[in-house]
Structure formats: structure tokens, C-alpha cells
Amino acid sequence: MNILYLVFGEEQRNHTQAYFSICSFLGQMNESDRIYILTDAPKYYQRVAERVNIVEVSKGLLEEWEGVHRFFWRVKIKAIEYICTIHPNEDVLYLDTDTFLYADIHKLKADLKQPLMHLNEGKLSLLRSKTERMMWKQVGKKSFGGVVIQPDHCMWNAGVVALPALKGMNIVKMALAICDNMLLAKVSRRLIEQFALSVAMAEFGDLKPASESIGHYWANKVEWNEVIQRFLADSFLGSRTLEQDIAIVKQWDFAKTPVQKRVPNTQTRLKKLIEKLFPAENIQHVKTR
């Protein structure tokens, strides 16, 4: 199995998330498994450099992968294509950084007989957000990449995209065609890459959720980022090795911190109002030459 992370920019939280996720896989991988990190910031991965494949991606290549319509999230599909090209007869597992392996990797590999994505979010035709309703109006009953979008086509969370051996390249080609056709038709951009992958994956098998093996905390990043920062601070201050970090993550109680937590909008608005009404005072800095 070939595991892929795509991490760009200087936002350190993304790179620390990736490190934690990588540790969760390294504790269960065998010699035939590989990890690829496609990044423009290889400096953040020197600690794992001997255990993973770091591929530095240039700004020029990123722009090429964005395509003629300059759609950044097309880069995700092109990155998956890159790995499928290198290993055309092997499973490919794409992961967002805010993920971790919490179940036996053998279960994940057994499930990979069929395409996997993180979680089924429901039929696009029935989803209720403003963006999803608009998208259905734009794509419903129309053909993109050779597929007519039907009311039963579902939107899947693309934080995990697992392509079975021998099907990967065909899935990627279809996903790119759907994505590019939607961009050409000026479909609302925010969910195009996610829906293109959802449709293409479903066309090549009985698409199943990966959530029984892989946690994805996109809906509780604040709390998980705090957990991971403490983990890394303990590692640095205690001079732990990579192998020691891997061993700790292997014994981690992943059920302790929720992967999803909805914070009411009223709470967020009240916090902002309080900060505005009672701003910080008596701010001082040391004087330097």
C-alpha cells in the first residue's frame, strides 16, 4: 500500500498533524508499504526522512497541476495520479493531514478490495447547505466526464481516498475529466474536487467508508491540534526518538478526544463580541536596540 500526504505552506499545524498521522501508520506498516509526502516544505520532515519518501514539489508544478482553470484542489487529484503512475498495480491511500490510523491496518487493507472514502455525507440532491443546493442545480441530470449525475450520486468526505490496485489510474482519469468538465461549465468551485472523486470512485466499485479504520478530525481541529502540540512538546523536551514517538502513538487512546464537535455559532459570535467590547489593555514590550 502506498500512502500519500499532500502538505503545502508554512502553517506548522498542518505539518505537525501530518507527523502525528505518519506515526500512527509507521507503527503498523510492513516492508511493502510506503509513505509519500508531496510538499514544498521538506524541512519539516527531516525527522521521518529515513522512513518516508519526501517529494519536493515546485511552484511551477503546482501551477501546472491546477490546470488551465487555476483550480487549486485539482492538485489533490493530480497528486494521486502521480502515485498511481509510479505504482500502477498497487493500492494507493491519500490522506488529509488531520487523520490517523486507529484500527488494525490489516482490516484497512482487506477493505481496500473496494474503493474507500472517509464518510458518505449523503445524496447531493438531498443535501441542504446553500453551496450543495446550488451545485445540484448546476450538475443534476447533466453529463460530466462521461457520467450523467443522478439524484442517487452521493457526496463523500475526501479526507481519505483509497484506490484499489489496478483501478487507481482509471478512477483518477475519470475524476480529472469530471473536475475539468465542471470547471469548464463554471460549476460552483468549493466542492468540485470532492464530488468529482466521489462520483469517479463509485463508478469503479461499491464505494465504502474508511471511517472504521481511519479517524478524521476535521470537525474538531482545535482540540486535536492542542493534543498534538502537547505530544510534540513532550517529545522535544524529553528528547524522544522517532521510534519512541511511534511506540507512544501505537498505544494511543484515540477514543479519548472526539473527532467531531459542533460549536454553536452563537458561542463564536459572543466570544468575538466580548473581545471587541473588552479588548486587551496595558500591552507592553521589552525595549531593544
PDB file of N, CA and C in Angstrom, residues 2 41 90 200:
ATOM      1  N   ASN A   2       0.503   2.212  -0.810  1.00  0.00           N
ATOM      2  CA  ASN A   2       1.231   3.469  -0.920  1.00  0.00           C
ATOM      3  C   ASN A   2       0.388   4.589  -0.314  1.00  0.00           C
ATOM      4  N   ALA A  41       7.664  22.140   1.598  1.00  0.00           N
ATOM      5  CA  ALA A  41       8.367  22.448   2.848  1.00  0.00           C
ATOM      6  C   ALA A  41       8.995  21.180   3.419  1.00  0.00           C
ATOM      7  N   GLU A  90      -0.695  -1.214  -7.545  1.00  0.00           N
ATOM      8  CA  GLU A  90      -0.732  -1.277  -6.090  1.00  0.00           C
ATOM      9  C   GLU A  90      -1.792  -0.324  -5.534  1.00  0.00           C
ATOM     10  N   ALA A 200     -16.422   9.417  -9.359  1.00  0.00           N
ATOM     11  CA  ALA A 200     -15.499   8.502 -10.047  1.00  0.00           C
ATOM     12  C   ALA A 200     -15.247   7.246  -9.227  1.00  0.00           C
TER      13      ALA A 200
END
